[in-house]
PDB file of C-alpha atoms and ligand atoms in Angstrom:
ATOM      1  CA  MET A 236     -20.476  16.760  -1.645  1.00 74.00           C
ATOM      2  CA  PRO A 237     -19.609  13.795  -3.902  1.00 83.00           C
ATOM      3  CA  GLN A 238     -15.926  12.983  -4.126  1.00 90.00           C
ATOM      4  CA  PRO A 239     -14.003  12.243  -7.330  1.00 95.00           C
ATOM      5  CA  ARG A 240     -13.584   8.639  -8.462  1.00 96.00           C
ATOM      6  CA  PHE A 241     -10.131   7.082  -8.376  1.00 98.00           C
ATOM      7  CA  ARG A 242      -9.512   3.971 -10.453  1.00 98.00           C
ATOM      8  CA  TYR A 243      -6.716   2.784  -8.158  1.00 98.00           C
ATOM      9  CA  HIS A 244      -8.094   3.965  -4.815  1.00 98.00           C
ATOM     10  CA  PRO A 245     -11.857   3.357  -4.896  1.00 97.00           C
ATOM     11  CA  ASP A 246     -12.726   4.603  -1.403  1.00 97.00           C
ATOM     12  CA  PRO A 247     -10.193   7.030   0.165  1.00 97.00           C
ATOM     13  CA  VAL A 248     -12.663   7.872   2.943  1.00 95.00           C
ATOM     14  CA  ALA A 249     -12.938   4.217   3.995  1.00 95.00           C
ATOM     15  CA  THR A 250      -9.157   3.703   3.893  1.00 95.00           C
ATOM     16  CA  GLY A 251      -8.516   6.811   6.005  1.00 94.00           C
ATOM     17  CA  SER A 252      -6.695   8.681   3.228  1.00 96.00           C
ATOM     18  CA  ALA A 253      -9.394  11.368   3.320  1.00 97.00           C
ATOM     19  CA  VAL A 254     -10.701  12.957   6.517  1.00 97.00           C
ATOM     20  CA  PRO A 255     -13.511  15.454   7.069  1.00 97.00           C
ATOM     21  CA  THR A 256     -12.741  19.162   7.209  1.00 97.00           C
ATOM     22  CA  VAL A 257     -14.663  22.418   6.981  1.00 97.00           C
ATOM     23  CA  GLU A 258     -11.612  24.220   5.629  1.00 98.00           C
ATOM     24  CA  ALA A 259     -11.033  25.141   2.011  1.00 98.00           C
ATOM     25  CA  CYS A 260      -8.410  23.473  -0.153  1.00 98.00           C
ATOM     26  CA  VAL A 261      -5.290  25.642  -0.376  1.00 98.00           C
ATOM     27  CA  LEU A 262      -5.034  25.085  -4.133  1.00 97.00           C
ATOM     28  CA  CYS A 263      -8.579  25.506  -5.475  1.00 98.00           C
ATOM     29  CA  GLY A 264      -9.977  27.491  -2.541  1.00 98.00           C
ATOM     30  CA  ILE A 265     -13.106  25.352  -2.313  1.00 97.00           C
ATOM     31  CA  ALA A 266     -14.331  23.671   0.884  1.00 97.00           C
ATOM     32  CA  ARG A 267     -15.045  20.151  -0.346  1.00 96.00           C
ATOM     33  CA  GLY A 268     -15.822  18.627   3.048  1.00 96.00           C
ATOM     34  CA  TRP A 269     -12.837  16.251   2.884  1.00 97.00           C
ATOM     35  CA  ARG A 270      -9.112  16.719   2.796  1.00 97.00           C
ATOM     36  CA  TYR A 271      -6.326  14.363   1.807  1.00 98.00           C
ATOM     37  CA  ALA A 272      -4.635  12.711   4.805  1.00 96.00           C
ATOM     38  CA  GLY A 273      -1.887  10.670   3.168  1.00 94.00           C
ATOM     39  CA  PRO A 274       1.772  11.369   2.380  1.00 93.00           C
ATOM     40  CA  ILE A 275       2.858  14.161   0.029  1.00 94.00           C
ATOM     41  CA  TYR A 276       6.270  13.736  -1.591  1.00 91.00           C
ATOM     42  CA  GLY A 277       6.589  17.388  -2.512  1.00 92.00           C
ATOM     43  CA  ARG A 278       5.654  20.728  -1.016  1.00 92.00           C
ATOM     44  CA  GLN A 279       3.577  20.181   2.145  1.00 93.00           C
ATOM     45  CA  VAL A 280       0.165  21.799   2.549  1.00 95.00           C
ATOM     46  CA  ASP A 281      -2.432  21.507   5.300  1.00 94.00           C
ATOM     47  CA  VAL A 282      -5.642  21.187   3.351  1.00 97.00           C
ATOM     48  CA  LEU A 283      -5.610  19.513  -0.027  1.00 98.00           C
ATOM     49  CA  CYS A 284      -8.824  18.320  -1.635  1.00 98.00           C
ATOM     50  CA  LEU A 285      -9.249  15.101  -3.604  1.00 98.00           C
ATOM     51  CA  TYR A 286     -10.357  16.996  -6.710  1.00 98.00           C
ATOM     52  CA  CYS A 287      -6.983  18.679  -6.976  1.00 98.00           C
ATOM     53  CA  ILE A 288      -5.295  15.271  -6.720  1.00 98.00           C
ATOM     54  CA  ALA A 289      -7.615  13.750  -9.346  1.00 98.00           C
ATOM     55  CA  SER A 290      -7.078  16.570 -11.834  1.00 97.00           C
ATOM     56  CA  GLY A 291      -3.297  16.504 -11.513  1.00 96.00           C
ATOM     57  CA  GLU A 292      -3.298  20.089 -10.263  1.00 96.00           C
ATOM     58  CA  ALA A 293      -1.832  19.018  -6.901  1.00 96.00           C
ATOM     59  CA  ALA A 294       1.024  17.085  -8.549  1.00 95.00           C
ATOM     60  CA  ARG A 295       1.800  20.153 -10.680  1.00 94.00           C
ATOM     61  CA  ALA A 296       1.404  22.805  -7.990  1.00 94.00           C
ATOM     62  CA  LEU A 297       3.202  20.990  -5.181  1.00 94.00           C
ATOM     63  CA  THR A 298       6.207  19.931  -7.230  1.00 88.00           C
ATOM     64  CA  GLY A 299       9.538  20.153  -5.502  1.00 75.00           C
ATOM     65  CA  GLY A 300      11.399  21.028  -8.705  1.00 72.00           C
ATOM     66  CA  VAL A 301      11.160  21.139 -12.476  1.00 68.00           C
ATOM     67  CA  ASP A 302      12.171  17.513 -12.993  1.00 71.00           C
ATOM     68  CA  PHE A 303      10.650  16.264  -9.774  1.00 77.00           C
ATOM     69  CA  PRO A 304       6.856  15.977  -9.844  1.00 82.00           C
ATOM     70  CA  CYS A 305       5.002  15.842  -6.562  1.00 91.00           C
ATOM     71  CA  MET A 306       3.878  12.286  -5.823  1.00 93.00           C
ATOM     72  CA  PHE A 307       1.533  10.721  -3.294  1.00 94.00           C
ATOM     73  CA  THR A 308       3.031   7.241  -3.563  1.00 92.00           C
ATOM     74  CA  ASP A 309       6.567   6.161  -4.279  1.00 86.00           C
ATOM     75  CA  ALA A 310       7.180   4.686  -7.742  1.00 85.00           C
ATOM     76  CA  THR A 311       9.300   1.794  -6.458  1.00 82.00           C
ATOM     77  CA  ASP A 312       9.212  -1.840  -7.541  1.00 82.00           C
ATOM     78  CA  VAL A 313       6.976  -1.228 -10.529  1.00 91.00           C
ATOM     79  CA  PRO A 314       6.958  -4.495 -12.512  1.00 92.00           C
ATOM     80  CA  PRO A 315       8.149  -4.374 -16.116  1.00 90.00           C
ATOM     81  CA  GLY A 316       5.341  -4.029 -18.639  1.00 91.00           C
ATOM     82  CA  VAL A 317       3.283  -1.529 -16.668  1.00 95.00           C
ATOM     83  CA  PRO A 318       2.701   1.503 -18.931  1.00 96.00           C
ATOM     84  CA  PHE A 319       4.236   4.765 -17.772  1.00 94.00           C
ATOM     85  CA  ALA A 320       0.804   6.414 -17.931  1.00 96.00           C
ATOM     86  CA  VAL A 321      -0.419   3.960 -15.274  1.00 97.00           C
ATOM     87  CA  VAL A 322       2.535   4.716 -12.997  1.00 95.00           C
ATOM     88  CA  GLU A 323       1.872   8.437 -13.467  1.00 95.00           C
ATOM     89  CA  GLU A 324      -1.774   8.059 -12.520  1.00 97.00           C
ATOM     90  CA  VAL A 325      -0.983   5.874  -9.483  1.00 97.00           C
ATOM     91  CA  THR A 326       1.769   8.100  -8.126  1.00 95.00           C
ATOM     92  CA  GLN A 327       0.582  11.582  -9.147  1.00 95.00           C
ATOM     93  CA  ARG A 328      -3.221  11.528  -9.521  1.00 97.00           C
ATOM     94  CA  THR A 329      -4.248   8.979  -6.868  1.00 98.00           C
ATOM     95  CA  PRO A 330      -4.414   9.530  -3.089  1.00 97.00           C
ATOM     96  CA  GLY A 331      -1.657   7.640  -1.312  1.00 96.00           C
ATOM     97  CA  PHE A 332      -1.879   6.027   2.101  1.00 93.00           C
ATOM     98  CA  VAL A 333      -0.047   6.117   5.383  1.00 87.00           C
ATOM     99  CA  SER A 334       1.862   3.031   6.409  1.00 80.00           C
ATOM    100  CA  TRP A 335       4.662   2.037   8.744  1.00 70.00           C
ATOM    101  CA  GLN A 336       7.077   1.514   5.930  1.00 67.00           C
ATOM    102  CA  GLN A 337       7.375   3.686   2.853  1.00 66.00           C
ATOM    103  CA  PRO A 338       4.151   2.819   1.129  1.00 69.00           C
ATOM    104  CA  SER A 339       4.298   1.485  -2.384  1.00 77.00           C
ATOM    105  CA  TRP A 340       1.609   0.317  -4.690  1.00 92.00           C
ATOM    106  CA  LEU A 341       1.076  -3.236  -5.893  1.00 93.00           C
ATOM    107  CA  TYR A 342       0.550  -4.037  -9.562  1.00 94.00           C
ATOM    108  CA  HIS A 343      -1.003  -7.016 -11.344  1.00 94.00           C
ATOM    109  CA  CYS A 344      -1.924  -7.978 -14.919  1.00 95.00           C
ATOM    110  CA  GLY A 345       0.204  -5.097 -16.207  1.00 95.00           C
ATOM    111  CA  ASP A 346      -1.854  -2.480 -14.382  1.00 97.00           C
ATOM    112  CA  GLY A 347      -2.008  -0.818 -10.986  1.00 97.00           C
ATOM    113  CA  ALA A 348      -4.116  -2.684  -8.451  1.00 97.00           C
ATOM    114  CA  ALA A 349      -6.921  -1.070  -6.466  1.00 98.00           C
ATOM    115  CA  PHE A 350      -5.905  -0.177  -2.921  1.00 97.00           C
ATOM    116  CA  LEU A 351      -8.477  -1.487  -0.433  1.00 95.00           C
ATOM    117  CA  GLY A 352      -6.816  -0.440   2.822  1.00 94.00           C
ATOM    118  CA  ALA A 353      -5.078  -1.930   5.805  1.00 91.00           C
ATOM    119  CA  ALA A 354      -6.187  -5.383   6.838  1.00 92.00           C
ATOM    120  CA  GLY A 355      -5.852  -7.571   9.888  1.00 92.00           C
ATOM    121  CA  TYR A 356      -6.214 -11.316  10.172  1.00 93.00           C
ATOM    122  CA  GLU A 357     -10.016 -11.120  10.246  1.00 91.00           C
ATOM    123  CA  GLU A 358     -10.155  -9.152   6.987  1.00 90.00           C
ATOM    124  CA  LEU A 359      -7.493 -11.333   5.370  1.00 92.00           C
ATOM    125  CA  ARG A 360      -9.443 -14.486   6.126  1.00 92.00           C
ATOM    126  CA  ALA A 361     -12.099 -13.258   3.716  1.00 93.00           C
ATOM    127  CA  HIS A 362      -9.437 -13.255   0.987  1.00 93.00           C
ATOM    128  CA  PRO A 363      -7.552 -16.572   1.125  1.00 91.00           C
ATOM    129  CA  ASP A 364      -5.490 -15.586  -1.944  1.00 92.00           C
ATOM    130  CA  ALA A 365      -4.011 -12.611  -0.089  1.00 92.00           C
ATOM    131  CA  LEU A 366      -3.484 -14.681   3.040  1.00 91.00           C
ATOM    132  CA  GLU A 367      -1.639 -17.306   1.011  1.00 91.00           C
ATOM    133  CA  MET A 368       0.565 -14.603  -0.508  1.00 88.00           C
ATOM    134  CA  ILE A 369       1.774 -13.503   2.920  1.00 88.00           C
ATOM    135  CA  ARG A 370       2.236 -17.133   4.008  1.00 90.00           C
ATOM    136  CA  ASP A 371       4.456 -17.662   0.947  1.00 89.00           C
ATOM    137  CA  ASP A 372       6.518 -14.592   1.877  1.00 84.00           C
ATOM    138  CA  LEU A 373       7.051 -15.782   5.431  1.00 86.00           C
ATOM    139  CA  HIS A 374       7.930 -19.253   4.151  1.00 89.00           C
ATOM    140  CA  ARG A 375      10.487 -17.751   1.743  1.00 88.00           C
ATOM    141  CA  LEU A 376      11.983 -15.796   4.647  1.00 84.00           C
ATOM    142  CA  GLY A 377      12.458 -19.044   6.497  1.00 88.00           C
ATOM    143  CA  TRP A 378       9.759 -18.659   9.123  1.00 87.00           C
ATOM    144  CA  PRO A 379       8.620 -21.989  10.582  1.00 91.00           C
ATOM    145  CA  ALA A 380       4.953 -22.644   9.737  1.00 91.00           C
ATOM    146  CA  ASP A 381       3.709 -22.324  13.318  1.00 92.00           C
ATOM    147  CA  GLN A 382       5.484 -18.983  13.805  1.00 89.00           C
ATOM    148  CA  ALA A 383       4.165 -17.737  10.476  1.00 89.00           C
ATOM    149  CA  GLU A 384       0.617 -18.623  11.524  1.00 91.00           C
ATOM    150  CA  ALA A 385       1.106 -16.859  14.846  1.00 90.00           C
ATOM    151  CA  MET A 386       2.364 -13.767  13.011  1.00 87.00           C
ATOM    152  CA  LEU A 387      -0.659 -13.844  10.661  1.00 90.00           C
ATOM    153  CA  ARG A 388      -3.054 -14.122  13.579  1.00 91.00           C
ATOM    154  CA  ARG A 389      -1.462 -11.118  15.256  1.00 90.00           C
ATOM    155  CA  MET A 390      -2.155  -8.949  12.230  1.00 89.00           C
ATOM    156  CA  ASP A 391      -4.417  -6.072  13.124  1.00 87.00           C
ATOM    157  CA  ARG A 392      -5.788  -3.541  10.647  1.00 84.00           C
ATOM    158  CA  SER A 393      -5.443  -0.643  13.088  1.00 83.00           C
ATOM    159  CA  GLY A 394      -2.100  -1.640  14.554  1.00 77.00           C
ATOM    160  CA  GLU A 395       0.956  -3.595  13.634  1.00 74.00           C
ATOM    161  CA  PRO A 396       1.797  -5.891  12.149  1.00 77.00           C
ATOM    162  CA  ALA A 397      -0.760  -5.034   9.483  1.00 84.00           C
ATOM    163  CA  ALA A 398      -1.349  -6.204   5.945  1.00 89.00           C
ATOM    164  CA  ILE A 399      -2.015  -3.815   3.070  1.00 90.00           C
ATOM    165  CA  LEU A 400      -4.706  -5.148   0.794  1.00 94.00           C
ATOM    166  CA  PHE A 401      -5.121  -4.595  -2.960  1.00 95.00           C
ATOM    167  CA  ARG A 402      -7.317  -6.159  -5.650  1.00 96.00           C
ATOM    168  CA  CYS A 403      -6.357  -6.644  -9.270  1.00 96.00           C
ATOM    169  CA  LEU A 404      -8.692  -4.667 -11.528  1.00 97.00           C
ATOM    170  CA  HIS A 405      -8.467  -7.349 -14.243  1.00 96.00           C
ATOM    171  CA  CYS A 406      -8.309 -10.873 -12.763  1.00 95.00           C
ATOM    172  CA  GLY A 407      -9.752  -9.925  -9.362  1.00 94.00           C
ATOM    173  CA  VAL A 408      -7.011 -11.582  -7.318  1.00 94.00           C
ATOM    174  CA  HIS A 409      -6.415 -10.043  -3.902  1.00 95.00           C
ATOM    175  CA  LEU A 410      -2.838  -8.995  -3.240  1.00 93.00           C
ATOM    176  CA  ALA A 411      -1.240  -8.162   0.052  1.00 90.00           C
ATOM    177  CA  SER A 412       1.939  -6.652   1.268  1.00 84.00           C
ATOM    178  CA  TRP A 413       2.706  -6.707   4.929  1.00 79.00           C
ATOM    179  CA  GLU A 414       4.636  -4.716   7.412  1.00 70.00           C
ATOM    180  CA  MET A 415       6.809  -5.879  10.208  1.00 64.00           C
ATOM    181  CA  VAL A 416       7.925  -3.523  12.921  1.00 57.00           C
ATOM    182  CA  HIS A 417      11.145  -3.855  14.833  1.00 50.00           C
ATOM    183  CA  ALA A 418       9.738  -6.044  17.588  1.00 50.00           C
ATOM    184  CA  ASP A 419       8.677  -8.615  15.031  1.00 51.00           C
ATOM    185  CA  VAL A 420      12.028  -8.499  13.290  1.00 52.00           C
ATOM    186  CA  GLU A 421      13.779  -9.272  16.549  1.00 47.00           C
ATOM    187  CA  ALA A 422      11.299 -12.028  17.224  1.00 49.00           C
ATOM    188  CA  SER A 423      12.086 -13.541  13.839  1.00 50.00           C
ATOM    189  CA  VAL A 424      15.814 -13.465  14.561  1.00 47.00           C
ATOM    190  CA  GLN A 425      15.116 -15.447  17.687  1.00 44.00           C
ATOM    191  CA  VAL A 426      12.919 -17.857  15.836  1.00 47.00           C
ATOM    192  CA  LEU A 427      15.437 -18.504  13.092  1.00 47.00           C
ATOM    193  CA  GLY A 428      18.415 -18.600  15.407  1.00 44.00           C
ATOM    194  CA  PRO A 429      22.080 -17.734  14.864  1.00 41.00           C
ATOM    195  CA  GLY A 430      23.310 -17.792  11.302  1.00 40.00           C
ATOM    196  CA  HIS A 431      20.079 -16.410   9.872  1.00 39.00           C
ATOM    197  CA  GLU A 432      20.600 -12.836  10.969  1.00 35.00           C
ATOM    198  CA  THR A 433      21.824 -11.746   7.560  1.00 31.00           C
ATOM    199  CA  THR A 434      18.642 -12.767   5.820  1.00 34.00           C
ATOM    200  CA  VAL A 435      16.419 -11.326   8.484  1.00 33.00           C
ATOM    201  CA  GLY A 436      18.563  -8.228   8.794  1.00 30.00           C
ATOM    202  CA  ARG A 437      18.082  -7.356   5.150  1.00 29.00           C
ATOM    203  CA  HIS A 438      14.368  -7.194   5.681  1.00 33.00           C
ATOM    204  CA  ALA A 439      14.791  -5.540   9.038  1.00 28.00           C
ATOM    205  CA  GLY A 440      16.520  -2.695   7.203  1.00 25.00           C
ATOM    206  CA  ALA A 441      13.442  -2.152   5.100  1.00 28.00           C
ATOM    207  CA  VAL A 442      11.203  -2.385   8.170  1.00 28.00           C
ATOM    208  CA  GLY A 443       8.875  -4.561   6.249  1.00 33.00           C
ATOM    209  CA  TYR A 444       8.646  -6.829   3.299  1.00 35.00           C
ATOM    210  CA  ARG A 445       6.766  -6.304   0.104  1.00 37.00           C
ATOM    211  CA  THR A 446       5.415  -9.056  -2.011  1.00 35.00           C
ATOM    212  CA  CYS A 447       6.412  -8.930  -5.627  1.00 34.00           C
ATOM    213  CA  PRO A 448       3.176  -9.742  -7.425  1.00 34.00           C
ATOM    214  CA  TYR A 449       5.115 -10.873 -10.487  1.00 33.00           C
ATOM    215  CA  ALA A 450       7.324 -13.358  -8.684  1.00 31.00           C
ATOM    216  CA  GLY A 451       6.179 -16.357 -10.670  1.00 31.00           C
ATOM    217  CA  ARG A 452       2.782 -16.299  -9.015  1.00 31.00           C
ATOM    218  CA  PRO A 453       0.022 -18.031 -10.946  1.00 30.00           C
ATOM    219  CA  ARG A 454      -3.070 -15.946 -11.402  1.00 30.00           C
ATOM    220  CA  ILE A 455      -5.769 -16.976  -9.006  1.00 30.00           C
ATOM    221  CA  PRO A 456      -9.295 -16.445 -10.287  1.00 31.00           C
ATOM    222  CA  ALA A 457     -11.562 -14.317  -8.122  1.00 28.00           C
TER     223      ALA A 457
HETATM  224 ZN1  LIG B  67      -8.556  21.591  -4.270  1.00 66.57          ZN
HETATM  225 ZN1  LIG B  68      -4.446  -9.672 -12.176  1.00 66.57          ZN
END
């Protein structure tokens, strides 16, 4: 059975946000062959089809309260200038994804970016713009270049640390956020030495670091 198209999440099966099932969706009662496998910030259900997410029925039906729509992605760090309708579609009518930290979407050119999935070093190498974005982050955090390279090379799409890859729907630039688990945070404290714990600790609290795509970054053509 064909699955609905999502502007901001082109292939939920490939990213692991949809998994096969023979069971029927609890909302529409239809066995679609796939169920949503990402986070639900609302009422939890076992089998939710992608059609009910696409139509907005899931966001309506699984709401936790009148003023609190069900969401599949957190609406944090949305850059100014992104229309509310875009944020609504990204958070309420697009399958989210599982990540180590609280997953949030990346935006570019005033629109939501397309989520491509988790990426390791091998996948990132195919997208030097995304790789450079993570390098810049590590540099800003004070990581020495050799340690930053070692961290990048340890990135593994099915483990951690992992990068989360997006592509801008307008200029085509690849964007990446990355996740750092506790072991890496401790490693970075060691690398930076005494006196840097405050900086590292702030990011340790978030268990990860997200790139702000609007942080003065020039647009890189595809
Ligand atoms: Zn359904
Ligand atoms: Zn763009």
